Rosetta silent file (secondary structure, phi, psi, omega in degrees, C-alpha in Angstrom):
SEQUENCE: PVVLDTSGRPRPLDAVGRWVAPVPARFAPPAGFLPALTNPRRVALAGVSAHPDTVGHTILEKLWRCPSLAGNLVIIKPGATELLGVPCVPDVAALRDAPVDLLLLSLPAPIAAKVLSDLIAQGGGAQVVGLVAGGIGDGADTAGLGDRLAAELRAARAAGRWTPTVLGPNFLGHWVPAQNLDTSFIAEGKLPLHAHSGPLALLAQSGAFIVCRRSRNPRLRLGLGVSLGNQLDAALPDFLEALAGDESCRAVAAYMEGFAPGHLAATVSAALKLRARGVPLVLLRAGRTAAGQAAAASHTGAMAGDLVLERELLGRAGVKFADSLAAFDAAIAWLSVFPEMK
SCORE:     score description
SCORE:     0.000 S_00000001
   1 L     0.000  139.255 -178.236   -4.418  -52.249  -19.469 S_00000001
   2 E  -134.559  138.329  174.996   -4.000  -53.002  -15.776 S_00000001
   3 E  -126.613  163.880  175.050   -3.189  -56.260  -13.968 S_00000001
   4 E   -95.055  134.457  176.087   -2.907  -57.191  -10.307 S_00000001
   5 L   -83.569 -174.939 -174.543    0.541  -58.103   -8.980 S_00000001
   6 L   -64.832  -21.367  178.105    1.148  -60.831   -6.404 S_00000001
   7 L   -90.336   -3.360  179.750    0.284  -58.443   -3.564 S_00000001
   8 L    92.691    1.973  179.649   -3.019  -57.493   -5.179 S_00000001
   9 L   -82.772  140.346  177.655   -1.962  -53.988   -6.193 S_00000001
  10 E   -72.592  136.034  179.555   -3.032  -52.786   -9.660 S_00000001
  11 E  -126.943  125.269  175.768   -0.136  -52.284  -12.063 S_00000001
  12 E   -72.258  141.859 -178.613   -0.389  -50.497  -15.442 S_00000001
  13 L   -86.997  -30.818 -175.202    1.173  -52.434  -18.283 S_00000001
  14 L  -140.224   40.553  179.794    1.976  -49.585  -20.629 S_00000001
  15 L  -148.949  161.002  174.441    1.692  -46.335  -18.694 S_00000001
  16 L  -113.722  127.908 -178.780    3.444  -44.304  -16.074 S_00000001
  17 L  -124.785  177.228  176.679    1.321  -43.080  -13.161 S_00000001
  18 L  -141.223  146.778  179.421    1.761  -41.318   -9.903 S_00000001
  19 L   -90.772  126.918  178.583    0.122  -41.794   -6.536 S_00000001
  20 L  -117.887  128.995 -179.980   -1.636  -38.716   -5.211 S_00000001
  21 L   -60.416  143.329  179.189   -2.847  -38.594   -1.637 S_00000001
  22 L   -56.894  138.805  178.425   -6.644  -38.322   -1.355 S_00000001
  23 L   -82.547  128.095  178.681   -7.887  -34.740   -1.223 S_00000001
  24 L   -59.153  152.244  177.862   -9.858  -34.002    1.966 S_00000001
  25 L   -55.705  135.723 -176.816  -13.504  -33.158    1.489 S_00000001
  26 L   -89.902  128.392  176.034  -13.855  -29.517    0.548 S_00000001
  27 L  -100.433   97.625 -176.277  -16.027  -27.317    2.735 S_00000001
  28 L   -67.523  160.383  176.509  -17.130  -24.600    0.335 S_00000001
  29 L   -60.995  159.477  179.198  -18.058  -21.104    1.541 S_00000001
  30 L   -57.779  141.206  177.675  -21.655  -20.544    2.640 S_00000001
  31 L   -68.936  156.649  176.151  -24.111  -20.256   -0.223 S_00000001
  32 L    87.868   16.332 -178.515  -25.738  -16.916   -0.889 S_00000001
  33 L   -81.007  -17.682 -172.802  -22.644  -14.713   -0.621 S_00000001
  34 H   -62.497  -44.227  178.552  -23.040  -13.132   -4.059 S_00000001
  35 H   -59.772  -29.641  178.065  -25.728  -10.513   -3.138 S_00000001
  36 H   -66.792  -24.318  177.063  -23.476   -9.278   -0.320 S_00000001
  37 H   -88.294  -44.340 -173.625  -20.900   -8.441   -2.995 S_00000001
  38 H   -80.214  -25.938 -178.496  -23.118   -7.122   -5.766 S_00000001
  39 L  -148.416   62.677 -177.929  -25.501   -5.094   -3.611 S_00000001
  40 L   -68.388  139.862  178.455  -24.157   -4.683   -0.056 S_00000001
  41 L   -91.368  -26.542 -178.531  -26.409   -2.788    2.336 S_00000001
  42 L  -149.758  134.167 -175.321  -23.713   -2.071    4.954 S_00000001
  43 E  -129.686  137.950  174.298  -19.914   -2.169    4.660 S_00000001
  44 E  -115.616  147.640 -177.979  -17.150   -2.021    7.271 S_00000001
  45 E  -135.672  129.511  176.658  -13.532   -1.140    6.580 S_00000001
  46 E  -115.563  137.970  179.668  -10.499   -1.679    8.814 S_00000001
  47 L   102.905   31.749 -179.275   -7.153   -0.029    8.195 S_00000001
  48 L  -101.346  135.570  171.207   -8.201    3.537    7.351 S_00000001
  49 L  -122.696  171.532  179.930   -6.101    6.575    8.183 S_00000001
  50 L   -77.943   -9.343 -178.676   -6.672   10.270    7.523 S_00000001
  51 L   -77.284  126.569 -172.128   -3.794   10.303    5.019 S_00000001
  52 L   -70.418  -21.355 -174.897   -5.205   10.386    1.469 S_00000001
  53 L   -96.457   24.699  178.809   -2.459    8.371   -0.218 S_00000001
  54 L  -104.808  160.631 -176.553   -2.978    5.174    1.792 S_00000001
  55 H   -60.717  -49.768 -177.414   -4.714    1.982    0.698 S_00000001
  56 H   -61.761  -40.715  179.848   -7.504    2.179    3.272 S_00000001
  57 H   -65.107  -41.193  179.429   -8.238    5.830    2.545 S_00000001
  58 H   -63.070  -43.076  178.157   -8.416    5.163   -1.212 S_00000001
  59 H   -61.896  -42.074  179.365  -10.874    2.298   -0.695 S_00000001
  60 H   -61.540  -41.952  177.765  -13.005    4.532    1.532 S_00000001
  61 H   -59.275  -38.825  177.714  -13.070    7.237   -1.144 S_00000001
  62 H   -65.158  -42.737 -178.434  -14.330    4.636   -3.632 S_00000001
  63 H   -65.196  -31.935  177.695  -17.056    3.482   -1.233 S_00000001
  64 H   -59.710  -27.307 -175.524  -18.246    7.083   -0.779 S_00000001
  65 L   -81.628   -5.730  179.417  -19.152    7.118   -4.488 S_00000001
  66 L   -89.029  110.792 -174.125  -21.648    4.243   -4.104 S_00000001
  67 H   -56.924  -38.051 -175.241  -25.062    5.909   -3.556 S_00000001
  68 H   -70.972  -13.141 -179.569  -26.603    2.945   -1.726 S_00000001
  69 H   -97.293    3.602  177.426  -23.842    3.039    0.925 S_00000001
  70 L   -60.941  121.203 -177.717  -24.501    6.628    2.004 S_00000001
  71 L    77.818    5.354 -177.192  -24.853    6.445    5.771 S_00000001
  72 L  -122.531   28.895  177.019  -24.126    2.712    5.690 S_00000001
  73 E  -112.262  146.390  175.839  -20.362    2.726    6.178 S_00000001
  74 E  -141.948  142.466  179.171  -18.488    1.986    9.384 S_00000001
  75 E  -110.281  135.624  173.954  -14.761    2.069   10.172 S_00000001
  76 E   -91.722  111.647 -177.644  -13.087   -0.267   12.656 S_00000001
  77 L  -153.581  107.925 -179.632  -10.615    1.885   14.555 S_00000001
  78 L   -58.953  137.436  175.313   -9.802    1.484   18.258 S_00000001
  79 L    82.481    2.636  179.953  -10.035    4.680   20.285 S_00000001
  80 L  -124.253  145.820  175.077  -12.021    6.651   17.715 S_00000001
  81 L  -105.258  -18.203 -179.569  -15.717    7.379   17.459 S_00000001
  82 E  -157.465  142.372  176.725  -15.561    9.095   14.064 S_00000001
  83 E  -146.063  124.506  177.884  -13.060    9.444   11.207 S_00000001
  84 L    55.841   33.008  178.142  -13.520   11.467    8.023 S_00000001
  85 L    82.637    5.111 -178.784  -17.206   11.762    8.809 S_00000001
  86 E  -110.443  133.413  178.914  -17.701    7.998    9.162 S_00000001
  87 E   -64.845  147.329 -178.316  -18.668    6.418   12.509 S_00000001
  88 E  -117.925  151.257  170.612  -16.081    4.140   14.100 S_00000001
  89 E  -125.852  156.034 -172.196  -16.274    1.030   16.264 S_00000001
  90 L   -75.267  -31.213 -174.851  -13.345   -0.366   18.281 S_00000001
  91 L  -162.863 -179.908 -177.468  -13.240   -3.934   16.943 S_00000001
  92 H   -71.207  -16.479  176.865  -15.163   -6.682   15.146 S_00000001
  93 H   -58.953  -30.256  179.419  -16.973   -7.580   18.376 S_00000001
  94 H   -68.973  -17.547  179.133  -19.117   -4.487   17.707 S_00000001
  95 H   -87.063   -8.023 -177.150  -20.301   -6.109   14.470 S_00000001
  96 L   -60.346  -42.872 -178.423  -21.678   -9.147   16.269 S_00000001
  97 L   -99.573   -6.826  177.043  -25.009   -7.473   16.987 S_00000001
  98 L  -135.059   69.531 -171.043  -24.862   -5.025   14.058 S_00000001
  99 L   -68.089  159.032  176.345  -23.507   -7.159   11.196 S_00000001
 100 E  -115.772  159.601  174.084  -22.334   -5.928    7.819 S_00000001
 101 E   -74.449  -40.190 -173.549  -22.605   -7.536    4.416 S_00000001
 102 E  -134.596  130.453  176.084  -18.976   -6.831    3.545 S_00000001
 103 E  -120.669  120.094  179.624  -15.905   -6.324    5.741 S_00000001
 104 E  -105.478  122.751 -177.310  -12.710   -5.144    4.039 S_00000001
 105 E  -105.875   95.744  176.999   -9.479   -5.690    5.994 S_00000001
 106 L   -96.435   66.257 -171.994   -6.810   -3.316    4.719 S_00000001
 107 L  -130.457  158.464  172.485   -4.405   -4.354    7.461 S_00000001
 108 L   -56.797  150.563 -171.892   -0.957   -5.990    7.736 S_00000001
 109 H   -51.401  -50.123 -177.639   -1.172   -9.767    7.361 S_00000001
 110 H   -62.179  -38.097 -179.536   -0.774  -10.777   11.055 S_00000001
 111 H   -71.189  -42.474  178.668   -3.373   -8.240   12.224 S_00000001
 112 H   -60.344  -41.188  179.552   -5.803   -9.126    9.430 S_00000001
 113 H   -63.459  -39.785  178.817   -5.464  -12.820   10.299 S_00000001
 114 H   -66.682  -40.871  179.407   -6.239  -12.121   13.967 S_00000001
 115 H   -62.036  -42.400  179.200   -9.303  -10.030   13.085 S_00000001
 116 H   -66.135  -40.368  176.382  -10.615  -12.834   10.880 S_00000001
 117 H   -59.988  -43.716  178.818   -9.944  -15.403   13.613 S_00000001
 118 H   -62.160  -39.549 -179.107  -11.856  -13.263   16.112 S_00000001
 119 H   -64.407  -44.339  178.922  -14.764  -12.966   13.679 S_00000001
 120 H   -63.217  -42.418 -177.109  -14.939  -16.753   13.183 S_00000001
 121 H   -65.405  -34.797 -176.970  -14.716  -17.346   16.939 S_00000001
 122 H   -83.215  -11.963  171.327  -17.561  -14.938   17.759 S_00000001
 123 L    79.194   24.911  177.207  -19.848  -16.577   15.205 S_00000001
 124 L   163.709  166.954  177.073  -21.066  -13.583   13.227 S_00000001
 125 L   138.154  -29.050 -179.232  -20.520  -10.019   12.129 S_00000001
 126 E  -157.285  131.013 -179.550  -19.864  -10.029    8.364 S_00000001
 127 E   -73.602  -38.684 -179.912  -21.195  -12.154    5.551 S_00000001
 128 E  -130.125  138.191  177.403  -18.141  -11.599    3.317 S_00000001
 129 E  -121.854  128.361  175.464  -14.583  -10.641    4.331 S_00000001
 130 E  -104.876  119.035  177.431  -12.023   -9.292    1.868 S_00000001
 131 E   -91.616  101.898 -176.104   -8.356   -9.809    2.829 S_00000001
 132 L   -72.287  -38.121 -174.823   -6.574   -7.002    0.975 S_00000001
 133 L   -72.862  154.721  167.148   -3.081   -7.847    2.213 S_00000001
 134 L   -90.729 -161.942  178.158   -0.832  -10.573    0.922 S_00000001
 135 L    77.058   15.660  176.436    1.473  -12.598    3.143 S_00000001
 136 L  -126.645  108.611  178.879   -1.252  -15.056    4.121 S_00000001
 137 L    78.172   14.296  176.783   -0.917  -18.517    2.615 S_00000001
 138 L  -122.990 -166.337 -175.785    1.703  -17.495    0.051 S_00000001
 139 L   -64.663  -21.702 -179.913    5.480  -17.499   -0.138 S_00000001
 140 L   -87.391   -2.218 -175.768    5.741  -14.570    2.260 S_00000001
 141 L   -88.598   81.741 -179.090    3.723  -16.368    4.955 S_00000001
 142 L   -81.073  -13.556 -177.568    6.520  -17.622    7.209 S_00000001
 143 L   -96.047   -1.261  179.605    4.223  -17.801   10.247 S_00000001
 144 L    72.154   29.687 -178.382    1.708  -20.221    8.708 S_00000001
 145 H   -62.648  -40.937 -178.385   -1.164  -17.729    8.912 S_00000001
 146 H   -64.288  -44.022  179.216   -2.892  -19.160    5.846 S_00000001
 147 H   -62.580  -39.527 -178.989   -2.806  -22.742    7.108 S_00000001
 148 H   -66.117  -44.818 -179.711   -4.187  -21.650   10.465 S_00000001
 149 H   -66.305  -40.842  178.371   -7.060  -19.668    8.968 S_00000001
 150 H   -61.735  -40.030  179.037   -7.905  -22.446    6.517 S_00000001
 151 H   -66.347  -38.614  179.296   -7.999  -24.931    9.402 S_00000001
 152 H   -66.125  -42.731  178.193  -10.266  -22.643   11.450 S_00000001
 153 H   -63.637  -44.225 -177.810  -12.700  -22.208    8.550 S_00000001
 154 H   -64.240  -44.699 -178.397  -12.693  -25.931    7.834 S_00000001
 155 H   -64.270  -41.651 -179.526  -13.243  -26.923   11.477 S_00000001
 156 H   -64.523  -44.224 -178.986  -16.093  -24.451   11.910 S_00000001
 157 H   -69.750  -36.975  177.735  -17.879  -25.594    8.758 S_00000001
 158 H   -62.848  -30.632 -179.732  -17.357  -29.272    9.553 S_00000001
 159 L   -89.707    0.167  179.793  -19.043  -28.621   12.906 S_00000001
 160 L    78.551   16.978  179.691  -21.898  -26.697   11.295 S_00000001
 161 L   -88.272  163.336 -179.831  -20.880  -23.382   12.840 S_00000001
 162 L   -67.569  143.895  167.499  -21.139  -19.975   11.180 S_00000001
 163 L  -145.309  156.865  169.536  -18.288  -18.624    9.056 S_00000001
 164 L   -81.027  168.641  165.714  -17.961  -15.729    6.652 S_00000001
 165 E   -89.267  128.691 -173.418  -17.059  -16.159    2.994 S_00000001
 166 E  -109.725  128.241  176.351  -13.433  -15.026    2.670 S_00000001
 167 E  -104.624  140.345 -179.836  -12.000  -13.358   -0.443 S_00000001
 168 L    95.076 -154.819   -2.695   -8.254  -13.212   -1.051 S_00000001
 169 L   -57.730  175.980 -172.051   -5.639  -12.816    0.360 S_00000001
 170 L    58.996   39.830  176.115   -4.342  -10.347   -2.222 S_00000001
 171 L   -81.414  104.011 -177.257   -7.935   -9.291   -2.836 S_00000001
 172 L   -76.822  -21.182  176.338   -7.431   -6.241   -5.039 S_00000001
 173 L   138.783 -177.560  175.204  -11.151   -5.505   -5.076 S_00000001
 174 E  -144.412  162.614 -172.252  -14.359   -5.950   -7.041 S_00000001
 175 E  -134.574  132.344  173.973  -16.482   -3.808   -9.343 S_00000001
 176 E  -132.880   90.254 -175.200  -20.249   -3.533   -9.867 S_00000001
 177 H   -56.578  -35.951 -178.366  -20.849   -0.692  -12.362 S_00000001
 178 H   -61.240  -27.906  179.169  -24.642   -0.763  -11.975 S_00000001
 179 H  -100.537    0.050 -171.590  -24.191    0.181   -8.282 S_00000001
 180 L    53.554   41.414 -176.230  -21.169    2.423   -8.894 S_00000001
 181 E  -105.646  123.090 -178.808  -19.428    0.095   -6.453 S_00000001
 182 E  -141.113  115.383 -178.955  -15.635   -0.171   -6.543 S_00000001
 183 L  -105.560   13.896 -178.265  -13.689   -1.684   -3.628 S_00000001
 184 L   -80.379  165.804  176.465  -10.242   -1.547   -5.233 S_00000001
 185 L  -104.589   21.118  173.346   -7.352    0.574   -4.006 S_00000001
 186 L   -84.762  124.189 -175.042   -6.574    1.844   -7.519 S_00000001
 187 L   -57.488  144.002 -178.362   -7.031    5.615   -7.461 S_00000001
 188 L   -56.119  -37.234 -179.728  -10.073    6.934   -9.321 S_00000001
 189 L   -66.563  -24.701 -179.794   -7.877    9.130  -11.516 S_00000001
 190 L   -90.147  -32.498 -178.339   -5.943    6.108  -12.727 S_00000001
 191 L  -146.594   79.156  179.842   -8.861    3.723  -13.258 S_00000001
 192 L   -67.769  149.324  178.381  -12.292    5.386  -13.163 S_00000001
 193 L   -93.677   99.841  176.721  -15.341    3.166  -12.901 S_00000001
 194 L   -77.832  133.036 -174.001  -17.457    3.921  -15.952 S_00000001
 195 L   -81.434   63.597  175.795  -21.054    2.904  -15.328 S_00000001
 196 L  -104.417   83.126 -178.155  -21.367    0.602  -18.325 S_00000001
 197 E   -76.190  146.998 -178.685  -23.332   -2.217  -16.789 S_00000001
 198 E  -157.898 -166.825 -171.995  -23.742   -5.394  -18.786 S_00000001
 199 E   -92.087   -1.617 -170.296  -24.218   -9.154  -18.760 S_00000001
 200 E   -95.243  133.652  169.014  -20.579  -10.235  -18.318 S_00000001
 201 E  -104.153  126.056 -178.245  -18.943  -11.498  -15.112 S_00000001
 202 E  -115.777  118.993 -177.331  -15.142  -11.223  -15.237 S_00000001
 203 E  -119.516  137.561 -179.075  -13.150  -13.241  -12.687 S_00000001
 204 E  -146.274  134.442  176.114   -9.364  -13.258  -12.368 S_00000001
 205 L   -66.836  -28.754 -179.535   -6.916  -14.882  -10.009 S_00000001
 206 L  -102.947  124.153  176.149   -4.630  -11.913  -10.653 S_00000001
 207 H   -65.131  -38.680  179.012   -5.788   -8.450   -9.653 S_00000001
 208 H   -61.514  -35.125 -179.281   -3.320   -6.861  -12.060 S_00000001
 209 H   -63.924  -47.533 -176.946   -4.832   -8.888  -14.900 S_00000001
 210 H   -70.431  -32.903  175.304   -8.379   -7.658  -14.345 S_00000001
 211 H   -63.768  -41.743  178.616   -7.193   -4.071  -13.897 S_00000001
 212 H   -64.360  -38.560  178.906   -5.398   -4.289  -17.245 S_00000001
 213 H   -63.606  -43.091  178.985   -8.518   -5.648  -18.951 S_00000001
 214 H   -68.032  -35.680  179.534  -10.579   -2.738  -17.632 S_00000001
 215 H   -68.216  -40.080 -178.745   -7.850   -0.265  -18.557 S_00000001
 216 H   -72.530  -29.717 -178.874   -7.591   -1.577  -22.125 S_00000001
 217 L  -132.163   77.741 -174.987  -11.364   -1.598  -22.588 S_00000001
 218 L   -64.636  -16.935  179.128  -12.865    1.132  -20.352 S_00000001
 219 L   -98.117   14.973  177.564  -16.292    0.639  -21.946 S_00000001
 220 L   -58.308  127.800 -174.800  -16.399   -3.055  -21.109 S_00000001
 221 L   -89.237   95.231 -175.215  -19.977   -3.805  -20.058 S_00000001
 222 E  -102.587  137.230  165.524  -19.541   -5.602  -16.751 S_00000001
 223 E   -87.575  -36.096 -178.413  -22.162   -6.906  -14.402 S_00000001
 224 E  -157.260  135.839  170.440  -19.449   -7.986  -11.980 S_00000001
 225 E  -128.347  133.486 -176.438  -15.670   -8.025  -11.883 S_00000001
 226 E  -136.751  129.787  168.485  -13.795   -9.784   -9.076 S_00000001
 227 E   -87.170  110.159 -174.759  -10.132  -10.148   -8.202 S_00000001
 228 L   -74.416  -25.613 -178.391  -10.055  -13.624   -6.655 S_00000001
 229 L    65.890 -147.123 -173.858   -6.558  -13.294   -5.206 S_00000001
 230 L   -82.486   -1.624  172.706   -4.976  -16.359   -3.635 S_00000001
 231 L    55.365   46.901  173.694   -8.337  -18.099   -3.023 S_00000001
 232 L   -56.555  -35.335 -178.028   -7.712  -19.147    0.555 S_00000001
 233 L  -129.991  -86.569 -179.808  -11.459  -19.742    0.752 S_00000001
 234 L   -65.420  128.060 -174.341  -13.802  -18.477   -1.987 S_00000001
 235 L  -131.534  179.147 -178.073  -12.451  -19.684   -5.318 S_00000001
 236 H   -49.949  -49.584 -177.675  -13.393  -19.810   -8.989 S_00000001
 237 H   -62.038  -30.269  179.196  -15.823  -22.758   -8.640 S_00000001
 238 H   -68.131  -40.153  177.568  -17.695  -21.000   -5.819 S_00000001
 239 H   -69.323  -40.254  178.707  -18.252  -17.926   -7.968 S_00000001
 240 H   -63.155  -40.794  178.569  -19.269  -20.022  -10.975 S_00000001
 241 H   -61.500  -43.881  179.913  -21.729  -21.923   -8.790 S_00000001
 242 H   -67.182  -41.230 -178.685  -23.214  -18.650   -7.516 S_00000001
 243 H   -69.536  -26.337  178.001  -23.373  -17.114  -11.001 S_00000001
 244 H   -62.531  -25.565  178.689  -25.125  -20.203  -12.362 S_00000001
 245 L  -100.241    7.273 -178.534  -28.113  -19.197  -10.240 S_00000001
 246 L  -104.640  106.364 -175.179  -27.934  -15.488  -11.101 S_00000001
 247 L   -64.225  -22.771  179.906  -30.248  -14.718  -14.019 S_00000001
 248 L   -74.433  -18.436  178.406  -28.586  -11.340  -14.631 S_00000001
 249 L   -87.590  120.325 -177.515  -25.322  -13.098  -15.526 S_00000001
 250 L  -121.181   -0.340  175.105  -25.374  -14.198  -19.158 S_00000001
 251 E  -161.032  146.409 -179.656  -21.655  -14.706  -19.840 S_00000001
 252 E  -133.213  137.148  173.596  -18.574  -15.482  -17.752 S_00000001
 253 E  -131.027  140.720 -175.318  -14.885  -15.034  -18.506 S_00000001
 254 E  -141.853  147.145  173.877  -12.096  -16.104  -16.180 S_00000001
 255 E  -118.864  125.884 -177.920   -8.309  -15.985  -15.942 S_00000001
 256 E  -129.922  144.100  176.448   -6.639  -18.687  -13.869 S_00000001
 257 L  -104.165  -11.551  178.923   -3.050  -19.454  -12.953 S_00000001
 258 L   171.035  160.990  178.610   -3.752  -22.845  -11.380 S_00000001
 259 L  -112.598  127.479  175.459   -6.294  -25.034   -9.611 S_00000001
 260 L   -73.026  163.310  178.615   -5.902  -25.970   -5.966 S_00000001
 261 L   -54.068  129.724  179.168   -6.700  -29.559   -4.895 S_00000001
 262 L    89.092  -15.451 -176.066  -10.403  -30.227   -5.291 S_00000001
 263 H   -77.549  -30.999 -176.499  -11.085  -27.065   -7.301 S_00000001
 264 H   -65.879  -47.343  179.852  -10.985  -28.630  -10.777 S_00000001
 265 H   -62.074  -39.897  179.250  -13.816  -31.091  -10.121 S_00000001
 266 H   -67.845  -33.995  177.593  -15.894  -28.344   -8.497 S_00000001
 267 H   -67.451  -41.456  177.330  -15.227  -26.056  -11.476 S_00000001
 268 H   -60.603  -44.867 -179.853  -16.399  -28.745  -13.896 S_00000001
 269 H   -60.076  -44.712  179.712  -19.593  -29.216  -11.875 S_00000001
 270 H   -68.889  -36.970  178.855  -20.330  -25.479  -11.877 S_00000001
 271 H   -62.636  -36.597  177.464  -19.486  -25.167  -15.584 S_00000001
 272 H   -63.552  -36.940  178.153  -22.080  -27.828  -16.388 S_00000001
 273 H   -68.513  -39.133  176.177  -24.712  -25.769  -14.556 S_00000001
 274 H   -63.966  -43.135  179.695  -23.766  -22.670  -16.525 S_00000001
 275 H   -62.220  -38.812  179.993  -23.949  -24.624  -19.776 S_00000001
 276 H   -63.104  -27.526  178.596  -27.405  -25.951  -18.857 S_00000001
 277 L   -92.293   -0.911  178.879  -28.578  -22.336  -18.540 S_00000001
 278 L    79.849   23.395 -179.407  -26.941  -21.352  -21.828 S_00000001
 279 L   -96.900  115.567  179.022  -24.272  -19.159  -20.213 S_00000001
 280 L   -69.098  143.720  177.804  -20.954  -19.230  -22.112 S_00000001
 281 E  -127.611  117.471 -179.530  -17.776  -19.614  -20.052 S_00000001
 282 E  -110.158  133.502 -176.633  -14.439  -18.554  -21.555 S_00000001
 283 E  -124.109  130.815  167.667  -11.181  -19.408  -19.784 S_00000001
 284 E  -107.724  117.227 -175.275   -7.672  -18.053  -20.252 S_00000001
 285 E  -105.578  118.459  175.235   -5.274  -20.414  -18.514 S_00000001
 286 L   -73.392  165.899  174.238   -1.795  -19.177  -17.598 S_00000001
 287 L    81.774   22.011  179.805    1.136  -21.561  -17.480 S_00000001
 288 L   -75.997  -16.689  177.452    0.670  -23.161  -20.906 S_00000001
 289 L  -121.676  169.048  178.697    4.432  -22.796  -21.506 S_00000001
 290 H   -59.770  -40.850  179.348    7.472  -23.301  -19.284 S_00000001
 291 H   -66.083  -40.049  179.442    7.862  -19.532  -18.996 S_00000001
 292 H   -65.393  -38.294  178.362    4.173  -19.149  -18.161 S_00000001
 293 H   -64.727  -41.149  179.086    4.387  -21.814  -15.476 S_00000001
 294 H   -64.811  -39.980 -179.991    7.360  -20.057  -13.886 S_00000001
 295 H   -65.409  -43.573 -179.420    5.527  -16.721  -13.982 S_00000001
 296 H   -64.117  -42.338 -178.473    2.383  -18.172  -12.390 S_00000001
 297 H   -65.189  -37.763 -178.589    4.382  -19.909   -9.659 S_00000001
 298 H   -73.915  -24.169 -175.822    6.305  -16.744   -8.841 S_00000001
 299 H   -82.963  -57.164 -175.865    3.127  -14.648   -8.732 S_00000001
 300 H  -121.683    1.975 -175.804    0.682  -16.600   -6.568 S_00000001
 301 L    77.184   11.677 -177.739    2.476  -19.873   -5.921 S_00000001
 302 L   -68.698  143.899  175.942   -0.032  -21.550   -8.259 S_00000001
 303 L   -92.709  139.284 -178.264    0.869  -24.942   -9.644 S_00000001
 304 L   -64.319  -35.903  178.519    0.579  -25.431  -13.387 S_00000001
 305 L    72.707 -171.694 -179.794   -1.024  -28.842  -12.894 S_00000001
 306 L   -91.361   97.031 -173.597   -1.860  -31.292  -15.650 S_00000001
 307 H   -65.608  -34.042 -179.842   -2.953  -28.941  -18.423 S_00000001
 308 H   -65.553  -45.915  179.113   -4.022  -31.737  -20.764 S_00000001
 309 H   -63.088  -45.393  178.735   -6.310  -33.258  -18.143 S_00000001
 310 H   -56.306  -48.896 -174.863   -7.720  -29.849  -17.184 S_00000001
 311 H   -65.505  -37.540 -179.886   -8.491  -28.934  -20.763 S_00000001
 312 H   -65.988  -48.274 -178.182  -10.143  -32.257  -21.491 S_00000001
 313 H   -65.654  -46.991 -178.443  -12.397  -32.176  -18.422 S_00000001
 314 H   -67.857  -37.553  178.497  -13.311  -28.508  -18.723 S_00000001
 315 H   -62.918  -39.500  177.551  -13.850  -28.786  -22.468 S_00000001
 316 H   -64.841  -26.641  179.108  -16.318  -31.632  -21.964 S_00000001
 317 L   -85.506    2.681  175.778  -18.195  -29.373  -19.540 S_00000001
 318 L    97.943    3.365  179.645  -18.576  -26.734  -22.248 S_00000001
 319 L   -70.953  135.670  175.235  -15.750  -24.372  -21.298 S_00000001
 320 E  -100.770  140.498 -175.530  -14.252  -22.450  -24.222 S_00000001
 321 E  -108.453  133.388  170.510  -10.530  -21.696  -24.138 S_00000001
 322 L   -93.672  122.980 -175.780   -8.790  -18.523  -25.240 S_00000001
 323 L   -91.974    3.870  175.582   -5.342  -19.493  -26.469 S_00000001
 324 L  -154.295  162.034  177.748   -3.966  -15.953  -26.354 S_00000001
 325 H   -64.712  -38.127  179.186   -4.508  -12.721  -24.481 S_00000001
 326 H   -62.807  -40.526  178.726   -5.717  -11.072  -27.688 S_00000001
 327 H   -65.399  -38.651  178.895   -8.324  -13.797  -28.158 S_00000001
 328 H   -64.867  -45.256  179.069   -9.484  -13.375  -24.567 S_00000001
 329 H   -60.897  -40.510  178.157   -9.806   -9.593  -24.960 S_00000001
 330 H   -64.809  -41.224 -178.306  -11.801  -10.071  -28.142 S_00000001
 331 H   -63.124  -45.178 -176.892  -14.062  -12.625  -26.456 S_00000001
 332 H   -71.318  -32.566  177.225  -14.909  -10.420  -23.477 S_00000001
 333 H   -62.735  -43.247  178.948  -15.505   -7.398  -25.715 S_00000001
 334 H   -69.408  -49.606 -173.994  -18.042   -9.394  -27.743 S_00000001
 335 H   -66.203  -25.235 -179.025  -19.668  -11.230  -24.844 S_00000001
 336 L   -72.750  -16.072  177.307  -20.160   -8.040  -22.850 S_00000001
 337 L  -117.726  -21.889 -176.594  -22.552   -6.745  -25.537 S_00000001
 338 L  -142.716   71.659 -175.125  -23.747   -9.928  -27.226 S_00000001
 339 L   -66.388  -14.159 -178.421  -23.614  -12.894  -24.815 S_00000001
 340 L   -78.646   -6.409 -176.249  -25.798  -15.012  -27.121 S_00000001
 341 L   -63.322  145.624 -179.160  -23.027  -15.370  -29.692 S_00000001
 342 L   -90.009    0.000    0.000  -21.932  -18.922  -30.387 S_00000001
């Protein structure tokens, strides 16, 4: 029950509420980014050295194993024309007239942020950008790099200008077994990509979480696996929206540590589209306990949020909840071979 006080403000009679500032309109990433991830025709990588035990070198070794990328790789490296048999360009300006589907930035946070800013300013060059480094928009970002990049993306989209779709920061990589495509920096000897393609899309805010799922079940039949990272731009609802229109995706499982402002409503909307197509969506939500909330906050800075409200809204949209890690592992094992199960 609510009444108006003498000033005209609504007052609840038997409840406690809180005032939350209105969330600005969300400018989602450009539609159509999913094919650039699942079947890229040309990929650029920045931050590669000749030393084999570095992050950039490991990612390059993984890309070499993707047959469709043979002859379609380029390295951004000032002062070099070729490295490890791959042609080099000096900067992202060279991609303006020869764009790539996917640009992976394995660079320190300040340099990666500048490269992304330059790409946005020039208005083209890469459909999707993966920010491998952390330190952008998280607790280690003392320079406000994340806020600046988010503002640049928002301003460009509000004005109708071109932007890439940005993955991460803390983008550990993604996996498409059917293409033998692996963009992670986990060495092949530690986590080989077995080509067991299937109907399941596995999304996780934590890269370590998705690596553990693949390690525990190496025969998991994946169509797509993505480490979402800190979701500065592309987030869970954007992937769900894209997968709702992908007929090859017949089941989705996701691990989340928290929803940013505006993401819950967008997730509900996308979940309804998946349900209309008969695609099951299973969610494991971290932070259900005080210890879990502390762990999630320390990991990505995610807020636990109102778990009761989340569960009610998502449940009405058809989302199924795994209440334990064991239940989640069982669900993905089943759905990866039999997505029609009820």
